[in-house]
CSV table of C-alpha atoms and ligand atoms in Angstrom, one decimal:
chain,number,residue,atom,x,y,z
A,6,UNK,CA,-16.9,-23.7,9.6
A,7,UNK,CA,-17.3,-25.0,12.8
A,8,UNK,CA,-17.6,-22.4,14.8
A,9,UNK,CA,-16.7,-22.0,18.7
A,10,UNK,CA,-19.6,-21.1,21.0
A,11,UNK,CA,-19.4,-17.6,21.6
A,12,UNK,CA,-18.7,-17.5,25.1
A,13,UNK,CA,-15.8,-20.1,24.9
A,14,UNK,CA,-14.3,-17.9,21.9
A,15,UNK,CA,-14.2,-15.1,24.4
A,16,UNK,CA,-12.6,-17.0,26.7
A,17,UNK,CA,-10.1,-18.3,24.8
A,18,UNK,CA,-9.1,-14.7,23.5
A,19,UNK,CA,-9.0,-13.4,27.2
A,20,UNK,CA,-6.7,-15.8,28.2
A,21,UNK,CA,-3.3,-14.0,29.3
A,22,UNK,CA,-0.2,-15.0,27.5
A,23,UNK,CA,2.4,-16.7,29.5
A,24,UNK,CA,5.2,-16.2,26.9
A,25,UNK,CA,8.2,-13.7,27.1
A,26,UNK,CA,7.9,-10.3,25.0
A,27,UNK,CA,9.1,-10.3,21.7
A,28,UNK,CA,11.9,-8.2,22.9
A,29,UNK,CA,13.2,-10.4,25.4
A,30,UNK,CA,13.2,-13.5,23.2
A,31,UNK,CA,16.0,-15.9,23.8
A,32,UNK,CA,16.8,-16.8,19.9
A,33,UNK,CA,19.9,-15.6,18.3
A,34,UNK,CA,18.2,-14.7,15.1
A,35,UNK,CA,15.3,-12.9,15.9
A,36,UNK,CA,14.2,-9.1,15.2
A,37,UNK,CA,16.7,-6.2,15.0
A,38,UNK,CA,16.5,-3.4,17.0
A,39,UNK,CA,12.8,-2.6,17.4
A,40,UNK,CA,13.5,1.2,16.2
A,41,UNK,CA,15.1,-0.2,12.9
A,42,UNK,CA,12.0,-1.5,11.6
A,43,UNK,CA,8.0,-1.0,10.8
A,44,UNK,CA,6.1,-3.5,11.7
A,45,UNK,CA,3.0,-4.3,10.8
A,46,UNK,CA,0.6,-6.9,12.1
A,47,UNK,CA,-2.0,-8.4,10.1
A,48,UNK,CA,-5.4,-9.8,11.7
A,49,UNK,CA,-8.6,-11.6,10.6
A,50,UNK,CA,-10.9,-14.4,11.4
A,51,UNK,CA,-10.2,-17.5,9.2
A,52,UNK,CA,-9.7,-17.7,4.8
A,53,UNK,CA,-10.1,-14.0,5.0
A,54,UNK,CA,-7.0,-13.5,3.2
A,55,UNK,CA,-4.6,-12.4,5.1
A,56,UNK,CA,-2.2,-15.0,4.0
A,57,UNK,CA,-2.5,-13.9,0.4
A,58,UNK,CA,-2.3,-9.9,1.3
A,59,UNK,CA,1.1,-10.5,2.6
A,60,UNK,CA,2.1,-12.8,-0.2
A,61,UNK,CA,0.9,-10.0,-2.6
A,62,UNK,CA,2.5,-7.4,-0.6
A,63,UNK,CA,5.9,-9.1,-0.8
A,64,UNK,CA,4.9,-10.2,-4.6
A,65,UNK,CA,5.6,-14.0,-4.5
A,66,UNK,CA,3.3,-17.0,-3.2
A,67,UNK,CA,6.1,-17.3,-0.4
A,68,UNK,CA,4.0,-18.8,1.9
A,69,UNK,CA,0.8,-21.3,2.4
A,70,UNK,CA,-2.4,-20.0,1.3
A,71,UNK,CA,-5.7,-22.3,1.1
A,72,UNK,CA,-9.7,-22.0,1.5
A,73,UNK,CA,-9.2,-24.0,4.7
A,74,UNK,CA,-7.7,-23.5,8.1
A,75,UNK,CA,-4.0,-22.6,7.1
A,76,UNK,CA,-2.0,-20.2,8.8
A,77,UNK,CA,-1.3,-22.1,12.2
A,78,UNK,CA,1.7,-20.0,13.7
A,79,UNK,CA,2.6,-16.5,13.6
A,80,UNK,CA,5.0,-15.7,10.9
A,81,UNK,CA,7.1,-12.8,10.7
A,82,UNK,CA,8.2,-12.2,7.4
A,83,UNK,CA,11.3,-9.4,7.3
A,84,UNK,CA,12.2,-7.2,3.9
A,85,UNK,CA,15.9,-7.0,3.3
A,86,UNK,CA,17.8,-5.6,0.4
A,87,UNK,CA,19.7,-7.4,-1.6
A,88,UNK,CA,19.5,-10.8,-0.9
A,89,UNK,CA,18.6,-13.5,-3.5
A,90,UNK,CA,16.3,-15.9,-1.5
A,91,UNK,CA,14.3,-15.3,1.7
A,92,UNK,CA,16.5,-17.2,4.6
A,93,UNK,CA,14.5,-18.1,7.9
A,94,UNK,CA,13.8,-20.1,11.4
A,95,UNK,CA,11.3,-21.6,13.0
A,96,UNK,CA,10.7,-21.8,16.8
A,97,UNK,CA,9.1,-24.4,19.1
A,98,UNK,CA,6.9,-23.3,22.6
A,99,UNK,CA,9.9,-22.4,24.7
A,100,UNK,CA,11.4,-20.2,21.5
A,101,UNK,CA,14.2,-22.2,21.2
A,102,UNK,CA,15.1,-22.6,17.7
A,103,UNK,CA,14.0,-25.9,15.8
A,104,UNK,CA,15.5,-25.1,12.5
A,105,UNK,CA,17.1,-22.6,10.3
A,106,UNK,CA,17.3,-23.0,6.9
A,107,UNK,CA,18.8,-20.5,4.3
A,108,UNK,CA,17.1,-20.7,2.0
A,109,UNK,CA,14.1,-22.7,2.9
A,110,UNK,CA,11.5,-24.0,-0.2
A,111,UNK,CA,7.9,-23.2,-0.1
A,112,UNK,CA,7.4,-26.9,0.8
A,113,UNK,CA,9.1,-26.6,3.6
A,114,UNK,CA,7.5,-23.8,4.9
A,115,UNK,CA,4.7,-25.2,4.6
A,116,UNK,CA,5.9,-27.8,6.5
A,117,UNK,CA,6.9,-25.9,9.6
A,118,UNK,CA,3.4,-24.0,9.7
A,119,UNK,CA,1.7,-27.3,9.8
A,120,UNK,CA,3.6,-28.7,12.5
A,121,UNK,CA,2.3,-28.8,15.6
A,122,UNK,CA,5.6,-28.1,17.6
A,123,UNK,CA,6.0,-25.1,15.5
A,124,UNK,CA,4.9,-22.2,17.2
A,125,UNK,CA,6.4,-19.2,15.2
A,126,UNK,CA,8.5,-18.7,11.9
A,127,UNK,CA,10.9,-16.0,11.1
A,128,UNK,CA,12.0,-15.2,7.5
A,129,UNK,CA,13.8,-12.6,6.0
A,130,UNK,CA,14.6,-11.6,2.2
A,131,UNK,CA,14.1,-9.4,-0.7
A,132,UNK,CA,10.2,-8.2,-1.5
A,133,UNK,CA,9.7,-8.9,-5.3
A,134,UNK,CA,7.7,-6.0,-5.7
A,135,UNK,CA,8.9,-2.6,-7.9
A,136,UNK,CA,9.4,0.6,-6.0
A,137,UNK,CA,10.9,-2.4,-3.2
A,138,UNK,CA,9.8,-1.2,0.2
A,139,UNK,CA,12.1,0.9,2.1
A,140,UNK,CA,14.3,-1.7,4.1
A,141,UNK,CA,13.3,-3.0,7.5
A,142,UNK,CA,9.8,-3.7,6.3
A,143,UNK,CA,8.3,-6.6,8.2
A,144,UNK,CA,4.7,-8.1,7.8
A,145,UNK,CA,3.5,-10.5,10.9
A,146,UNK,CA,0.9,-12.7,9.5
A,147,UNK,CA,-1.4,-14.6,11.9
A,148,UNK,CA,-3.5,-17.6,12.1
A,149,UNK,CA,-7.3,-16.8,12.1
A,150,UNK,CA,-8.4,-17.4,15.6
A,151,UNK,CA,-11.6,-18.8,15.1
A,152,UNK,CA,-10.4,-22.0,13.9
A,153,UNK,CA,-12.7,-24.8,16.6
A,154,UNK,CA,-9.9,-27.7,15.6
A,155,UNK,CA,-7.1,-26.3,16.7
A,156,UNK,CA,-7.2,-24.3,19.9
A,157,UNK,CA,-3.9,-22.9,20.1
A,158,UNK,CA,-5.0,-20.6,17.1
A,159,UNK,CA,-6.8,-17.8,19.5
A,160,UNK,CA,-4.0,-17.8,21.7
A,161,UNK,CA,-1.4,-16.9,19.6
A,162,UNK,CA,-3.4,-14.1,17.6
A,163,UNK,CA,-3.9,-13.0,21.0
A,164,UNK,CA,-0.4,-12.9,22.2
A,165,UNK,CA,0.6,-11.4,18.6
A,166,UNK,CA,-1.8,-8.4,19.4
A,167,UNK,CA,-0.1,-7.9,23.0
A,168,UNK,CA,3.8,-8.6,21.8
A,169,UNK,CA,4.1,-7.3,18.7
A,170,UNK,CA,5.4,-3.8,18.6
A,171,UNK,CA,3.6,-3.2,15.4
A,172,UNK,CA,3.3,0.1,14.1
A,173,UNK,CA,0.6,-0.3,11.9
A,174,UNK,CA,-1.7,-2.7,11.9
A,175,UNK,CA,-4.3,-4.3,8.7
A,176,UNK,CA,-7.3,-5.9,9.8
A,177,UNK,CA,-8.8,-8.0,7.1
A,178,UNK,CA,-12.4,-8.1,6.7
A,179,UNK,CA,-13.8,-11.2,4.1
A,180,UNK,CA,-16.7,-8.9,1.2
A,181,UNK,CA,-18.0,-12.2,1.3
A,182,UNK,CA,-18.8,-12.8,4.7
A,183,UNK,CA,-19.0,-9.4,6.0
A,184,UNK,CA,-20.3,-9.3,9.8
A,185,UNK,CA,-19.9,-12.7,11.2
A,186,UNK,CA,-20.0,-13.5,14.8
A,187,UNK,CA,-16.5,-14.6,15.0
A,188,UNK,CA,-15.6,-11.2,12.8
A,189,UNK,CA,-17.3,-9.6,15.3
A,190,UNK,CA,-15.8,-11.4,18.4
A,191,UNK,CA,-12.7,-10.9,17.9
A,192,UNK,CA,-13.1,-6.9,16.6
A,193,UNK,CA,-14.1,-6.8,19.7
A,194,UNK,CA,-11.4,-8.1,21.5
A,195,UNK,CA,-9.4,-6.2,19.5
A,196,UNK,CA,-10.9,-3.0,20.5
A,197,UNK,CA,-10.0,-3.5,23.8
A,198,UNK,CA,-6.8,-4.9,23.8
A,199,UNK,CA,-5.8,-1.9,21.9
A,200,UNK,CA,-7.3,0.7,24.9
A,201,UNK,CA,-4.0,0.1,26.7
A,202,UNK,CA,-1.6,-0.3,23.7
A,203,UNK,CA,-0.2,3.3,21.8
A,204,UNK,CA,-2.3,4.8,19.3
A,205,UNK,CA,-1.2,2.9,15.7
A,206,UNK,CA,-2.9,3.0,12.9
A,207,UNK,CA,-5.3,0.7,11.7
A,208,UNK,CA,-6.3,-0.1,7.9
A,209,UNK,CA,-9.3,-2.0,7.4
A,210,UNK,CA,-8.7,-4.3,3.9
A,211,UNK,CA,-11.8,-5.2,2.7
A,212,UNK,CA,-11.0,-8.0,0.9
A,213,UNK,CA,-12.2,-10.3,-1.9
A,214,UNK,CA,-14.7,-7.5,-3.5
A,215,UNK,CA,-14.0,-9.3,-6.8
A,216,UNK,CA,-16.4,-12.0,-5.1
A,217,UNK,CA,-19.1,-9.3,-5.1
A,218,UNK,CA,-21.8,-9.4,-8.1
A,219,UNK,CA,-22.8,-5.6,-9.1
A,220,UNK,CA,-25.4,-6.8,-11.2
A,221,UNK,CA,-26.8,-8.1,-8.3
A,222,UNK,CA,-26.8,-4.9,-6.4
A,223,UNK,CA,-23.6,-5.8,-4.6
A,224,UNK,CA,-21.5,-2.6,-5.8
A,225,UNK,CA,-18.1,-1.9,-4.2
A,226,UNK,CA,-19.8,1.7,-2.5
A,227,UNK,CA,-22.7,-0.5,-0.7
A,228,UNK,CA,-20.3,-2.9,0.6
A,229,UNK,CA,-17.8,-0.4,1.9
A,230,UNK,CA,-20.8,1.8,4.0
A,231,UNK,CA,-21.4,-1.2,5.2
A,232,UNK,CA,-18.5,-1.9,6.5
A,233,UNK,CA,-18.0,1.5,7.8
A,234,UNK,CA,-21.3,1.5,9.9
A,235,UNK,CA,-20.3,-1.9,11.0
A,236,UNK,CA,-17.4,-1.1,12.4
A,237,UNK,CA,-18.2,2.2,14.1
A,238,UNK,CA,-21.2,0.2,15.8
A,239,UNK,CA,-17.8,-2.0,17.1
A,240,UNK,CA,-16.3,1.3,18.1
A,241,UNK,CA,-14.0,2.0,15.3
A,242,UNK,CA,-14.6,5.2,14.6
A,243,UNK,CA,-13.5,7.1,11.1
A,244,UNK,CA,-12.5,3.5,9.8
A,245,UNK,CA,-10.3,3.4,6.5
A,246,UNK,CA,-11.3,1.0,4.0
A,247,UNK,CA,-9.3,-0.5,1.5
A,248,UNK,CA,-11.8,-2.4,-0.7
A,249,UNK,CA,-9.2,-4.8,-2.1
A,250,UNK,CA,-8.2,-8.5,-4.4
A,251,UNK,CA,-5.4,-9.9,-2.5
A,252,UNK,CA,-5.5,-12.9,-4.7
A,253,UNK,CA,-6.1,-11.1,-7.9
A,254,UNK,CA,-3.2,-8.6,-6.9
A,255,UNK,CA,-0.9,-11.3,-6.3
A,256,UNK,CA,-1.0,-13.1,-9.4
A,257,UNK,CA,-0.7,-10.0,-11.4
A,258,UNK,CA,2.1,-9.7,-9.1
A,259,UNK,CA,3.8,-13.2,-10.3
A,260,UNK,CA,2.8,-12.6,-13.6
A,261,UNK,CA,5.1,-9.5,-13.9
A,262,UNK,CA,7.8,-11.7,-12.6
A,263,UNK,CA,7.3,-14.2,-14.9
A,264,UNK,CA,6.7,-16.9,-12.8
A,265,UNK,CA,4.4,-19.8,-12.9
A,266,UNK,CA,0.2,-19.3,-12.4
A,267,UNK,CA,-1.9,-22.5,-12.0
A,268,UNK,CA,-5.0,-22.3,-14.3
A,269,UNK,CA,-7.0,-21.3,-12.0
A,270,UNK,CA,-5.2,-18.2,-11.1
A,271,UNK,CA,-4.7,-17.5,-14.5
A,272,UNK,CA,-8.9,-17.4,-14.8
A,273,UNK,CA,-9.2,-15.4,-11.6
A,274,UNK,CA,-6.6,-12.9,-13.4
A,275,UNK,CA,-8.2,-12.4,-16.8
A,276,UNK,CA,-11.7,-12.2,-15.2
A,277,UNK,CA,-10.1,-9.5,-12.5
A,278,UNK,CA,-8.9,-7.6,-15.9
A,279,UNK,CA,-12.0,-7.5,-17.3
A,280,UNK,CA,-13.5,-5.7,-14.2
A,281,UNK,CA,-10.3,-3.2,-15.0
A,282,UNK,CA,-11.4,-2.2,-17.9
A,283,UNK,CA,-15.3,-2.4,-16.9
A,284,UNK,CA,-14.7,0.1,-14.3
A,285,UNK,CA,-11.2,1.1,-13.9
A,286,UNK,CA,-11.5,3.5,-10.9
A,287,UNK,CA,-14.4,1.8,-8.4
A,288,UNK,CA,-12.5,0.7,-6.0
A,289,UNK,CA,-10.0,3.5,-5.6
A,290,UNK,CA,-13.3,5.4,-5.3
A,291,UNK,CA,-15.6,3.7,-2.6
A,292,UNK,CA,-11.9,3.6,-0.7
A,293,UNK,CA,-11.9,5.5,2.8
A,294,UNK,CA,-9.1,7.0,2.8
A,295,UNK,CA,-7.3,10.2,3.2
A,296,UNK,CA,-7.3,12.5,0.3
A,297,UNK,CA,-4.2,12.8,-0.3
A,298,UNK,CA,-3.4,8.8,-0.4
A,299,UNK,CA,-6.2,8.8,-3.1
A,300,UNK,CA,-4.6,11.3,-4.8
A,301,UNK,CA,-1.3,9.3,-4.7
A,302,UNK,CA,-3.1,6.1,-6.2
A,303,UNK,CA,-4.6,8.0,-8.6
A,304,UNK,CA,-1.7,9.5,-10.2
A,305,UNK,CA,-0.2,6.6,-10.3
A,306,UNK,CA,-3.0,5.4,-12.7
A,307,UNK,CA,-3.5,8.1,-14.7
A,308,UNK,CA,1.1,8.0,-15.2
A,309,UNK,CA,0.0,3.9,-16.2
A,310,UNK,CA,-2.6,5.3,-18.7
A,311,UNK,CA,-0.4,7.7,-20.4
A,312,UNK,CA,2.2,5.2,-20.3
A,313,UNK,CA,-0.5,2.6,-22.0
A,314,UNK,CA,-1.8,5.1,-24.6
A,315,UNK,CA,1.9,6.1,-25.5
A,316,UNK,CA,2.4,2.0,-25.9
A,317,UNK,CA,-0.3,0.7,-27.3
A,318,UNK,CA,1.6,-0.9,-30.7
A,319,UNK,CA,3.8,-2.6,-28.4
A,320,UNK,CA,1.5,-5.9,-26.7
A,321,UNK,CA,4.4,-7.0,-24.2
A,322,UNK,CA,4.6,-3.9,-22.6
A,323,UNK,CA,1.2,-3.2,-23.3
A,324,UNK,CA,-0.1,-6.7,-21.2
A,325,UNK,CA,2.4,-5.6,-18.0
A,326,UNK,CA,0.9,-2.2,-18.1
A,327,UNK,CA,-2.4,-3.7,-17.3
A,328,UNK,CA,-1.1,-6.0,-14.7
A,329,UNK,CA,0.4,-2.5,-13.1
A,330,UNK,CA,-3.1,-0.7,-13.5
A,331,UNK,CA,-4.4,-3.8,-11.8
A,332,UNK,CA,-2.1,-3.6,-8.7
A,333,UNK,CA,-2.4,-0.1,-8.7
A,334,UNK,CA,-6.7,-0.2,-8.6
A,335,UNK,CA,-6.8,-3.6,-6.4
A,336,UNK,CA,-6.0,-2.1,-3.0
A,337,UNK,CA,-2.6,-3.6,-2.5
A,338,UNK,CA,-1.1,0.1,-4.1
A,339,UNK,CA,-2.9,1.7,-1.8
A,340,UNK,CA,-2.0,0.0,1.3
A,341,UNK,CA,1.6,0.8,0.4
A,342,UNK,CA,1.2,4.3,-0.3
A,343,UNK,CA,-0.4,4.0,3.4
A,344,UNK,CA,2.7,2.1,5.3
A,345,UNK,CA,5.0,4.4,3.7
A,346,UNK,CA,3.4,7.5,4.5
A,347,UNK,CA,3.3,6.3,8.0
A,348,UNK,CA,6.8,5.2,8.1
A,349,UNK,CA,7.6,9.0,6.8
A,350,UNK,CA,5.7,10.1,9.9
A,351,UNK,CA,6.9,8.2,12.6
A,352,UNK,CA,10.5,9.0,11.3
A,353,UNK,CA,9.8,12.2,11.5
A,354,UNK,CA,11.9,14.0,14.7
B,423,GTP,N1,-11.8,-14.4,-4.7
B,423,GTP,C1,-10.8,-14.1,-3.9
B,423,GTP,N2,-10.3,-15.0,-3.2
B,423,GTP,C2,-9.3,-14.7,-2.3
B,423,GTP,C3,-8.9,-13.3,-2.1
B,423,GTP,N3,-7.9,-13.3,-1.2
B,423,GTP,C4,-7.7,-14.6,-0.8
B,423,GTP,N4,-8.6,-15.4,-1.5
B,423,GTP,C5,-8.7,-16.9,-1.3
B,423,GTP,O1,-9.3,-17.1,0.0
B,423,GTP,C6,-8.7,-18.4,0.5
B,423,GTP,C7,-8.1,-18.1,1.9
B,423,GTP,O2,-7.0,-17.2,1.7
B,423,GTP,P1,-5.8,-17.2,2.8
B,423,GTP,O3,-4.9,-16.1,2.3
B,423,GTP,O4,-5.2,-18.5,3.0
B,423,GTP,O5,-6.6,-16.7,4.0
B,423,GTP,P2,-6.1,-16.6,5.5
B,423,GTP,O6,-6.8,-15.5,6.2
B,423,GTP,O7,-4.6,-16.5,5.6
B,423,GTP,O8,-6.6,-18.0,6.2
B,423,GTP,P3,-6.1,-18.7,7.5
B,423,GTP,O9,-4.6,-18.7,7.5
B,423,GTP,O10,-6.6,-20.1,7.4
B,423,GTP,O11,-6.7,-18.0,8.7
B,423,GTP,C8,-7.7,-18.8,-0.5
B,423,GTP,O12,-8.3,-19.8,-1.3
B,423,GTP,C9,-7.3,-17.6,-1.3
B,423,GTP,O13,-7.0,-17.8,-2.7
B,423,GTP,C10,-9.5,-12.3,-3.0
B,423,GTP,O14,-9.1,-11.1,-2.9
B,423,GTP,N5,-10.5,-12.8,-3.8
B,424,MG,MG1,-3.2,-17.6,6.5
């Protein structure tokens, strides 16, 4: 990976940002009024997935994920009602705007992310996901700050933490690599930039359990205590954890809307059915979480199963019942029951 030296990472994250507020940003097209949306901000140290949560989140492969560096600006991505395609803008250093682009191809986002003037991208359109979030929805994704080739990564994580009114916020821990330095670092840093910021939630995705091995004695349960003692050592206390398959969830995602999987997405999705009907309810178990989200999930799978066993002559609807129960059981349902809980709360007088 390349890794920074641990003192010059900490450097890097503690430098101040020299770049307006997010509420006193010059471009014509930027946020609405902050009260009119939810924001959330999503965090983690390099190809832990945060690219692909918020692709499966908005249920398309909207923007650029890879098992490399990737995400190199911060991108806010806004859910609207009602519109066909997602329209956007990108921005350069001084926020002025370098292009718009109405309805702008996944090449050429891609594009924008990987160019260098390019410090932030702003899109707005439609989730393709069914219930469709309540409007004013907005995901910030961010690029892992550990990255030792391109510096400018741990700055902009950095500045997203301090201007970002988010009122949630998902920090993505990689099952795979659980406890790294760099994890560590910039928990850390996280920690205490969030002393002097308002209380906001904070969900812990622990993601890519489908890369664990239970034969092995890596079960779902042993990662997630891990993770909890891990990050109460950091000084998180009463964590939640959302052991998660971004990847897995998004492609069942795609294939409900028909659209096109690569082969090797298709593999990853029949192997991530088979651990559906292996064991159907370990994830939603070993998840920390309060009851009554659980409870939410689980209804939701047990209406699926009813659903299923009411179906089961019919294979169409039979096939997108188990890519449902697989969305519903991956995390990514209960990360949404989560946000719009929240969103009840804080709209509460
Ligand atoms: N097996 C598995 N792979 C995943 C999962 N989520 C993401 N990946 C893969 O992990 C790699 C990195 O995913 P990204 O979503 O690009 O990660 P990121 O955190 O956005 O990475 P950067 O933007 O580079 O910091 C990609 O190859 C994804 O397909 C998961 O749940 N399971
Ligand atoms: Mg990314």
């Amino acid at each position: 990976m390349g890794d920074l030296g641990a003192e010059q990472y900490g450097q890097k994250l503690m430098t101040r940002s020299t770049v307006t507020s997010a509420k006193t940003r010059k471009s014509a097209r930027s946020a609405p009024a902050a009260n009119a949306t939810f924001d959330v901000l999503v965090l983690a140290t390099m190809s832990a997935g945060k690219t692909s949560f918020i692709n499966a989140l908005i249920g398309q492969e909207l923007l650029h994920t890879a098992n490399e560096a990737t995400t190199a600006c911060v991108t806010r991505v806004e859910h609207r009602q009602g519109t066909r395609r997602f329209s956007g803008a990108c921005y350069c250093y001084n926020d002025t705007e370098l292009a718009y682009e109405r309805s702008p191809s996944v090449a050429l986002l891609r594009d924008w992310n990987a160019d260098a003037e390019v410090k932030r991208i702003s899109l707005a359109g439609t989730f393709k996901v069914l219930p469709r979030p309540a409007p004013g929805l907005v995901l910030h994704d961010t690029p892992g700050p550990n990255n030792s080739q391109d510096e400018s990564h741990a700055r902009l994580t950095l500045e997203a933490i301090r201007n970002v009114s988010f009122k949630a916020l998902c920090y993505v821990l990689n099952a795979s690599q659980l406890g790294t330095r760099d994890d560590r670092l910039l928990l850390e840093q996280l920690r205490e930039e969030l002393v002097t910021k308002p209380a906001q939630p904070i969900y812990f995705i622990l993601n890519k359990v489908d890369l664990l091995d239970p034969e092995k004695g890596e079960s779902v349960e042993g990662y997630v205590h891990m993770a909890q003692r891990y990050l109460r050592d950091i000084g998180f206390e009463q964590p939640i954890i959302i052991p998660t398959m971004a990847s897995a969830a998004l492609y069942a995602r795609k294939a409900l809307s028909a659209d096109t999987l690569t082969r090797a997405q298709r593999s990853q999705l029949r192997q991530a059915l088979d651990v559906l009907d292996s064991n159907k309810r370990a994830l939603l178990n070993a998840t920390v979480a309060p009851d009554l989200i659980k409870r939410r999930v689980g209804k939701a799978l047990d209406s699926l199963e009813r659903k299923q066993q009411a179906n089961q002559s019919d294979t169409r609807a039979s096939d997108k019942n188990k890519l449902r129960q697989l969305v519903t059981i991956s995390g990514l349902k209960t990360i949404e029951v989560l946000i719009n809980h929240q969103r009840r709360l804080d709209e509460q007088p």
